CSV table of C-alpha atoms and ligand atoms in Angstrom, one decimal:
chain,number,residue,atom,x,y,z
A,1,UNK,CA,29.3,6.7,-84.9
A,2,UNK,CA,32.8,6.0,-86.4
A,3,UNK,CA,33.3,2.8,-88.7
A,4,UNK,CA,37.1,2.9,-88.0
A,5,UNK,CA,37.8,-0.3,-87.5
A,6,UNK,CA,41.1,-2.3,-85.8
A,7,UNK,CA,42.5,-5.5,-86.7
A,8,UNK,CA,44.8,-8.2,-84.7
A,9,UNK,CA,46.3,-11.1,-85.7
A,10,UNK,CA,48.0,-13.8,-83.3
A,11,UNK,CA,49.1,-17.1,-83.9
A,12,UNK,CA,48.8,-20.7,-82.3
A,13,UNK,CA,51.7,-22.1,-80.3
A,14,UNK,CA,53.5,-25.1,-79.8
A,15,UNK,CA,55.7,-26.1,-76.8
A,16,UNK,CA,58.5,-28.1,-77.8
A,17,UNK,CA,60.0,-28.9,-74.4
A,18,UNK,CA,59.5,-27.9,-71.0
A,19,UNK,CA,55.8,-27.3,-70.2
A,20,UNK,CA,54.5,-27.5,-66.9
A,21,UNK,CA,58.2,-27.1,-65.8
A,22,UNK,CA,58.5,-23.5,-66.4
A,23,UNK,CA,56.3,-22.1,-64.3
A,24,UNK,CA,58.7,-23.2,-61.7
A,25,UNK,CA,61.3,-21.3,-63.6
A,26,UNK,CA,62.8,-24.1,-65.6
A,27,UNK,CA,63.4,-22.9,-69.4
A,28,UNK,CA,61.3,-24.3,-72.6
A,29,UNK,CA,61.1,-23.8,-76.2
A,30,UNK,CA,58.3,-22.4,-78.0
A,31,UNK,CA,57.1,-21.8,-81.1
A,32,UNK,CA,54.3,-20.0,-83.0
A,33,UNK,CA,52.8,-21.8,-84.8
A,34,UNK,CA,51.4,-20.1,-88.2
A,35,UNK,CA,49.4,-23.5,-89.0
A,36,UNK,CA,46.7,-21.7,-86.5
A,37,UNK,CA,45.3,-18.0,-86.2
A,38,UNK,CA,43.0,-15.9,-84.7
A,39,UNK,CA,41.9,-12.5,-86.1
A,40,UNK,CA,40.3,-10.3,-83.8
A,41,UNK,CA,38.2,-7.3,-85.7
A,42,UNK,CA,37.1,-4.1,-83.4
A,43,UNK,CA,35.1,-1.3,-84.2
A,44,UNK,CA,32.9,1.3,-82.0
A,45,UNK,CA,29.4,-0.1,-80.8
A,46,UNK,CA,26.7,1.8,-78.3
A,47,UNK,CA,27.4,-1.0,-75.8
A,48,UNK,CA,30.4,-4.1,-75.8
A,49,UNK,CA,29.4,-7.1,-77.9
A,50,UNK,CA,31.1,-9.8,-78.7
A,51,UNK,CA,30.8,-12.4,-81.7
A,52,UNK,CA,32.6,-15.4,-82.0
A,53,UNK,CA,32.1,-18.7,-83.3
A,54,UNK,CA,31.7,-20.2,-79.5
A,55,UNK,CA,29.5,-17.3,-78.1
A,56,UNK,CA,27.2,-14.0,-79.7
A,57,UNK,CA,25.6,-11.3,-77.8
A,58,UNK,CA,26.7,-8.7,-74.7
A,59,UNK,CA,30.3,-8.5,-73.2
A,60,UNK,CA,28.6,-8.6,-69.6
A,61,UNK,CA,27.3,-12.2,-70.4
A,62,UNK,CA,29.5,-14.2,-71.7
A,63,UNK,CA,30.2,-17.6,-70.9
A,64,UNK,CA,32.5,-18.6,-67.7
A,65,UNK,CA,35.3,-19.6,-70.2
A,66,UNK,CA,35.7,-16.4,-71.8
A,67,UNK,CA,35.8,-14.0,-68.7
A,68,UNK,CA,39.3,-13.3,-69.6
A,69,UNK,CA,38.6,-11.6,-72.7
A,70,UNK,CA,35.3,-9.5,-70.6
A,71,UNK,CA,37.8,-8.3,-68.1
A,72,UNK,CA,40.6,-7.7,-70.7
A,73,UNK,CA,38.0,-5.4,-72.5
A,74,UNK,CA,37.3,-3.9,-69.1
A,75,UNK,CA,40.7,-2.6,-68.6
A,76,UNK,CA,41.7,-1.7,-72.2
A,77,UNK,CA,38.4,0.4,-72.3
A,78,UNK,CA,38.7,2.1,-68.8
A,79,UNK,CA,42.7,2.5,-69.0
A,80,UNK,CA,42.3,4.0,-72.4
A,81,UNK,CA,38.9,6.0,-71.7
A,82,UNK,CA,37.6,4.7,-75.2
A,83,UNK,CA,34.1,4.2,-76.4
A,84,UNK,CA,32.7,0.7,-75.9
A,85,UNK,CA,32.9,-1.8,-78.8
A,86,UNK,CA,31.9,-4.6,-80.8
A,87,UNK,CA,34.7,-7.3,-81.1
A,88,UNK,CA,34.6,-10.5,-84.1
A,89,UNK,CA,36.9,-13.2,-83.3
A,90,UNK,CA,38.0,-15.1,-86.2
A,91,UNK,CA,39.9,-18.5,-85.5
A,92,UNK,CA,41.5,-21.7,-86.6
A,93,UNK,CA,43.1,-22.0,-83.0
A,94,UNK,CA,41.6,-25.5,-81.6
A,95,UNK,CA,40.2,-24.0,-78.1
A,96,UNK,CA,41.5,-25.4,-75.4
A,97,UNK,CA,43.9,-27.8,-77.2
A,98,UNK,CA,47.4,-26.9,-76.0
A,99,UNK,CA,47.7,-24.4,-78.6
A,100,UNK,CA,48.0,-21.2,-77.1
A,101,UNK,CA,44.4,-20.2,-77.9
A,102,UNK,CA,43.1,-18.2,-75.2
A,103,UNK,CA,46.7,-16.3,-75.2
A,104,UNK,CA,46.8,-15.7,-78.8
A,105,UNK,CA,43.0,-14.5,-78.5
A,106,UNK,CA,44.3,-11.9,-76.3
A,107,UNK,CA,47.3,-11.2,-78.2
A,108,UNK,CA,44.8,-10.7,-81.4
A,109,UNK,CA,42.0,-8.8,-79.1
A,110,UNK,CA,44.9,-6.2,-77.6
A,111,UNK,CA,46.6,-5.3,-80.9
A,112,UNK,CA,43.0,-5.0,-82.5
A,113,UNK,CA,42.3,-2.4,-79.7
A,114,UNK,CA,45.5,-0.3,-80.1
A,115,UNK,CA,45.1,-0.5,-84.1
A,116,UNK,CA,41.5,0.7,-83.6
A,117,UNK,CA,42.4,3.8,-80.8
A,118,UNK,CA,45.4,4.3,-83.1
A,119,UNK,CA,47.4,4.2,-79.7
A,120,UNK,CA,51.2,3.1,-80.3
A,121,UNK,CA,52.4,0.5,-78.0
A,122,UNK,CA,55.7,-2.2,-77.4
A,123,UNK,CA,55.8,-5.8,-76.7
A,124,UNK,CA,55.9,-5.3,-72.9
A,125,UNK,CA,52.8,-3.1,-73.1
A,126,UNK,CA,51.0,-6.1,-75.0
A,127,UNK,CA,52.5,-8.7,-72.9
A,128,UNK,CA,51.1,-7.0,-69.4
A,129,UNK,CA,47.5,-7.0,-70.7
A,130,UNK,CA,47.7,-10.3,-72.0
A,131,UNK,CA,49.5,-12.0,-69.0
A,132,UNK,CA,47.1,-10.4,-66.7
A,133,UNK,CA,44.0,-11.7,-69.4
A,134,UNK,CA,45.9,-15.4,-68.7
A,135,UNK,CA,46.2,-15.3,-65.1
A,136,UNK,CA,42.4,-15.4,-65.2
A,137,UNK,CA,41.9,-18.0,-68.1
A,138,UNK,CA,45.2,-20.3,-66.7
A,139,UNK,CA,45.4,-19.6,-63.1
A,140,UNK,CA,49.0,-19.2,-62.8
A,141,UNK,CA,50.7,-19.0,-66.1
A,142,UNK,CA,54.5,-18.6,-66.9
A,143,UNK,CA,54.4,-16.4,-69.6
A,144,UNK,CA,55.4,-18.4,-72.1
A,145,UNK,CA,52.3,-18.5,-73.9
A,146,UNK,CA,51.5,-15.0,-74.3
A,147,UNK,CA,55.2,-15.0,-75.9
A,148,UNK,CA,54.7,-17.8,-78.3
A,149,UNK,CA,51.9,-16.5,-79.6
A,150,UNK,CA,52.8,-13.1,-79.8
A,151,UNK,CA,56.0,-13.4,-81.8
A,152,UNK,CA,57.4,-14.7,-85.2
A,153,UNK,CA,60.3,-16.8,-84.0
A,154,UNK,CA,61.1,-19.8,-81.8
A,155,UNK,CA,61.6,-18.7,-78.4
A,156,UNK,CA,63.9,-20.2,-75.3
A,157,UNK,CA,61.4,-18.6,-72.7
A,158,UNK,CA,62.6,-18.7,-68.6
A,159,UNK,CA,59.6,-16.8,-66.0
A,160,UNK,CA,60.4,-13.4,-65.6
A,161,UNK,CA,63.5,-12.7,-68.0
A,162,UNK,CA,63.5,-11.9,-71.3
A,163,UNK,CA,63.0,-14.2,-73.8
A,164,UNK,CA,65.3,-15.2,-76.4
A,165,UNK,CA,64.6,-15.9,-80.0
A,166,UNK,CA,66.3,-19.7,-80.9
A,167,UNK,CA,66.6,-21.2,-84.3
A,168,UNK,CA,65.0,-24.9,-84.9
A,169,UNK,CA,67.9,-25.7,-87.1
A,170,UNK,CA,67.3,-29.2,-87.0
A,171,UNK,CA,66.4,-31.1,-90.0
A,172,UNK,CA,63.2,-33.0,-89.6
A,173,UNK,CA,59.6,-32.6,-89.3
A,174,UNK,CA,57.0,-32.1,-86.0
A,175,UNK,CA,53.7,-33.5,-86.8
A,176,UNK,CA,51.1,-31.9,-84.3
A,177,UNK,CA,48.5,-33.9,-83.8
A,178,UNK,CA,45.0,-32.7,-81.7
A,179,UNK,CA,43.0,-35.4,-80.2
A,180,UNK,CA,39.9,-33.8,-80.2
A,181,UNK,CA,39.3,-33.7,-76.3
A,182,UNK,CA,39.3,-30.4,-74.5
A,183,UNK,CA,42.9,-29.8,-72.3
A,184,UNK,CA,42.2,-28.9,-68.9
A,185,UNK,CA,45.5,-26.3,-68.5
A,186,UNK,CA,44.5,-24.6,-65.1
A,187,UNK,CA,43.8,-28.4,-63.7
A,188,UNK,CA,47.1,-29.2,-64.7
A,189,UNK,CA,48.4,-26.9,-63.8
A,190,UNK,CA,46.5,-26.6,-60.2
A,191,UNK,CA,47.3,-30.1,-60.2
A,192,UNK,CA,50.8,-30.0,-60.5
A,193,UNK,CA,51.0,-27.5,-57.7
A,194,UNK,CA,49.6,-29.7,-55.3
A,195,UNK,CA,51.7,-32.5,-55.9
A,196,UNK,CA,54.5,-29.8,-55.5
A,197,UNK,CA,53.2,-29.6,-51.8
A,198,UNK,CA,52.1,-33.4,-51.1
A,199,UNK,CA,55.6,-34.3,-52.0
A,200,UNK,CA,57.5,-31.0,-52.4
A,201,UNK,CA,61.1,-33.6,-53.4
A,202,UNK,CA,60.0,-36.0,-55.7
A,203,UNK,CA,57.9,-33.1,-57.6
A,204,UNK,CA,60.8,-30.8,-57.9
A,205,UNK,CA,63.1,-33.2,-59.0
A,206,UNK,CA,60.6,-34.5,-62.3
A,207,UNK,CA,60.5,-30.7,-62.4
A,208,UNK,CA,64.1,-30.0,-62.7
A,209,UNK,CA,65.0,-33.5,-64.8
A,210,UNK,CA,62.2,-31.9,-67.8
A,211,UNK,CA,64.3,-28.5,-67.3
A,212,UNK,CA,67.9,-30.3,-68.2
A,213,UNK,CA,65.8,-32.2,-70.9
A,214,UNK,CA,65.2,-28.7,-72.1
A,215,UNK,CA,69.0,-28.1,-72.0
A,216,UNK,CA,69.9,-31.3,-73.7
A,217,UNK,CA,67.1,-30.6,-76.5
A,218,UNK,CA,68.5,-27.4,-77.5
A,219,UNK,CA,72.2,-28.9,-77.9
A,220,UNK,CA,70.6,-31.2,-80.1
A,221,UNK,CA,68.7,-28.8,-81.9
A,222,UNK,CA,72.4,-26.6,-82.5
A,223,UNK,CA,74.1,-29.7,-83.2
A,224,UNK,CA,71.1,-30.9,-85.7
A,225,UNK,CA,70.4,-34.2,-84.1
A,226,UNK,CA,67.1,-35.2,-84.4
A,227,UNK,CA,67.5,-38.8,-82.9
A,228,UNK,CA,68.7,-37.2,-79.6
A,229,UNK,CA,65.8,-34.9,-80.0
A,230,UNK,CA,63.5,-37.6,-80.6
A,231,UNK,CA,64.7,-39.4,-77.3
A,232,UNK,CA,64.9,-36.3,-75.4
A,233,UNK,CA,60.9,-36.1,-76.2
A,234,UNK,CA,60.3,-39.5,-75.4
A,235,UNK,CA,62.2,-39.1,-71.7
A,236,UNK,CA,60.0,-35.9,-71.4
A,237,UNK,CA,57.3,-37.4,-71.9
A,238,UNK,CA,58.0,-39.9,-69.0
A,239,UNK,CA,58.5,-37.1,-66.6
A,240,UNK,CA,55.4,-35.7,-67.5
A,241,UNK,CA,53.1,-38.7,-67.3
A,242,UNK,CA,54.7,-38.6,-63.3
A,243,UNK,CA,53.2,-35.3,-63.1
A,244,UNK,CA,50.0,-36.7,-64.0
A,245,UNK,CA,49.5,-34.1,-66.6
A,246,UNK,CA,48.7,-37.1,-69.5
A,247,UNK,CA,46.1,-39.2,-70.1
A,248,UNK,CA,45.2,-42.3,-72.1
A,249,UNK,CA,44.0,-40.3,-75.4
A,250,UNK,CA,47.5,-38.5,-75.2
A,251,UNK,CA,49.4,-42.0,-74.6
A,252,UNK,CA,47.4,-43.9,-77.4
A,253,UNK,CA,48.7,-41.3,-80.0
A,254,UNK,CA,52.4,-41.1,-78.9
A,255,UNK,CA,52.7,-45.2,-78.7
A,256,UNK,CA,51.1,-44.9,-82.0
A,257,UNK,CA,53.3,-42.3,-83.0
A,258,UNK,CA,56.3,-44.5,-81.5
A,259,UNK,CA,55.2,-47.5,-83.4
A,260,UNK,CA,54.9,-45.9,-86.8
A,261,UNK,CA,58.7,-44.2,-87.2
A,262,UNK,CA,58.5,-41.2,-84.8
A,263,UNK,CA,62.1,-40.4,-83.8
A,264,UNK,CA,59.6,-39.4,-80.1
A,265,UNK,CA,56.4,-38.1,-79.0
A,266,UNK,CA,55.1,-36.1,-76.1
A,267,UNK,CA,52.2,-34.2,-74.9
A,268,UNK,CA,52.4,-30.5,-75.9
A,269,UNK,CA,50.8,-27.4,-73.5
A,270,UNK,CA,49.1,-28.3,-70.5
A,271,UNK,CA,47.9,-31.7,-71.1
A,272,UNK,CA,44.7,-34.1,-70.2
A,273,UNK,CA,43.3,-33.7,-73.5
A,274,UNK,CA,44.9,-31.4,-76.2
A,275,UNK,CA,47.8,-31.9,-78.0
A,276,UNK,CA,50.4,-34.3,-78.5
A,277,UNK,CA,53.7,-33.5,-81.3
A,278,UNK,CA,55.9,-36.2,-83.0
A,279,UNK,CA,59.4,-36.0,-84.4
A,280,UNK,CA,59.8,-37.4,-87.7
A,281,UNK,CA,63.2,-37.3,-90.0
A,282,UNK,CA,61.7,-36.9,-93.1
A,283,UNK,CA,58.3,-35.3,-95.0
A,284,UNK,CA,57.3,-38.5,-96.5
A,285,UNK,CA,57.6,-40.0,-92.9
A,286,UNK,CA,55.6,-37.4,-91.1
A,287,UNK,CA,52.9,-37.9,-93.7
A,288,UNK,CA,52.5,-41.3,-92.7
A,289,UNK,CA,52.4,-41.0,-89.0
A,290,UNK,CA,50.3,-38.3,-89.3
A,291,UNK,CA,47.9,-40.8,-91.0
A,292,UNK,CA,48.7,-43.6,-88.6
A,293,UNK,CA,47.4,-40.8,-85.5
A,294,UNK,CA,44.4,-40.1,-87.9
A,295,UNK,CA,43.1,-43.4,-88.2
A,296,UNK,CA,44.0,-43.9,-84.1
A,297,UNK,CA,41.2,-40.9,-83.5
A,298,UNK,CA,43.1,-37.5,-84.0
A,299,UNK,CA,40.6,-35.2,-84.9
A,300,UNK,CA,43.3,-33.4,-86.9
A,301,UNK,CA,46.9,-33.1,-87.7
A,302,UNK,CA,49.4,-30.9,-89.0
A,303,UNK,CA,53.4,-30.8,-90.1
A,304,UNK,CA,55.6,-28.3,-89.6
A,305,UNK,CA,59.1,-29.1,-91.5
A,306,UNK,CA,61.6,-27.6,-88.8
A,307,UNK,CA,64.2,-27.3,-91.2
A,308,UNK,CA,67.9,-26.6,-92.0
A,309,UNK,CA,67.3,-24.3,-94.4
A,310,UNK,CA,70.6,-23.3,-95.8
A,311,UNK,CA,70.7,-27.0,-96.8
A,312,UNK,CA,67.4,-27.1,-98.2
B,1,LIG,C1,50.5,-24.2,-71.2
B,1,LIG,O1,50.5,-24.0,-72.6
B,1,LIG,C2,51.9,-24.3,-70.6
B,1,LIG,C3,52.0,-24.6,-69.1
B,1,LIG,O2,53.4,-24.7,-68.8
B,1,LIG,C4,51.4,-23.5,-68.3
B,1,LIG,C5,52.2,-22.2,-68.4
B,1,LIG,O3,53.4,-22.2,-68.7
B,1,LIG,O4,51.6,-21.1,-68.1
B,1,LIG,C6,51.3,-25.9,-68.8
């Protein structure tokens, strides 16, 4: 049996504005986030197996949650005729915490496969597999994770068009900050949809103020104003809490956030559990809010500096 072995590598995301909103088309900004990977290791096995930190043993029987990656598998295997194999999944992704992880799994599982069949692909190759790998782990997604975590840059993302890479020229600091309870993305998101239909106006307009919040966050972001930002995560926030996509572990961190120097704070992903991010001007101001959301109950934190780096 051949030892030839493929490897992927994806990174973590972080939505900076505009989740929720864009699968209605509104834009957002992304960004991948290289605090977070997963590696994903192939090589050729007598029958698919899988190990991974969350689950060991045969393809067939994984656990409900990772059915994505079992059908992805499927279809790689049967559109490329290859032999079956063994899959390691490597990660420092947070499951189910906002972060992108079951996209960037994909992302990481799908280059793995092409390194190991040696097969040459493009982005939209690896972005079909991996949208069609989220539709079963999200339901309905917009795309915009499988683009964040496949990518290098910051991304203005709208459904259906092609993305376009976007600068954070801003000077200041994002602490990201996970609160240890499992995000529920496709009840969000299924969530959201309903509301859509019980009250089609009032929805679509909290939809479309979050999209011009998008608009107003990347002036601030070319104009390097990170106290307009700050606000413009803080009104964002609002809209999202209509949606009902927050919850009181998210809320606790952002008024703690708020109360400790953030310039804003909002949920990040899909919400209920996850992720929340803070604006912060400086480093030694993110390190202490990040400590302040630490001693509130994050289970862990991270800064990103978002940086004008010609200034630097
Ligand atoms: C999840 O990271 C982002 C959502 O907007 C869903 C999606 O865009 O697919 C909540």
């Amino acid at each position: 049996m051949s030892t030839q072995k493929g490897i992927g590598i994806a990174n973590g995301k972080i939505i900076l504005m505009g989740e929720h909103a864009v699968v209605y088309g509104e834009p957002a900004i992304a960004f991948p986030f290289s605090g977070t990977t997963v590696t994903a290791t192939l090589t050729t096995a007598s029958s698919p197996t899988l190990t991974s930190s969350y689950y060991n043993g045969p393809l067939e029987q994984v656990p409900t949650e990772l059915t994505s990656i079992q059908t992805l598998v499927q279809r790689l295997t049967n559109d490329y005729q290859s032999p079956a194999c063994h899959i390691t999944i490597e990660s420092t992704i947070p499951a189910e915490r906002g972060m992108g992880s079951s996209a960037a799994v994909a992302v990481a599982i799908t280059r793995a496969f092409f390194a190991w069949q040696k097969i040459a692909y493009d982005t939209k190759q690896l972005l079909a597999y991996v949208n069609q790998s989220e539709v079963i782990a999200h339901g309905n997604p917009s795309g915009i994770d499988a683009a964040a975590t496949s990518g290098h840059d910051p991304i203005l993302f709208e459904k259906g068009q092609p993305f376009t890479t976007f600068a954070l020229n801003i000077d200041a600091h994002l602490i990201v900050a996970d609160t240890g309870v499992k995000g529920k993305t496709r009840e969000t998101v299924k969530d959201v949809r309903a509301l859509m239909e019980q009250h089609p106006q009032t929805t679509l307009a909290t939809i479309q103020q979050l999209g011009q919040l998008v608009n107003d966050a990347k002036q601030a972001i070319v104009l390097n104003q990170a106290t307009e930002l700050g606000m413009i995560m803080n009104q964002a926030h609002h809209y999202l809490q209509q949606l009902g996509v927050s919850d009181a572990t998210l809320d606790n961190l952002i008024t703690c956030a708020r109360e400790n120097g953030a310039l804003g704070a909002k949920l990040t992903g899909g919400g209920r559990g996850g992720c929340m991010i803070a604006l912060a001007q400086s480093a030694l101001d993110a390190k202490k809010i990040a400590h302040k959301l630490t001693q509130a109950g994050a289970k862990s934190t991270w800064i990103q500096e978002l940086g004008v780096y010609e200034y630097a």
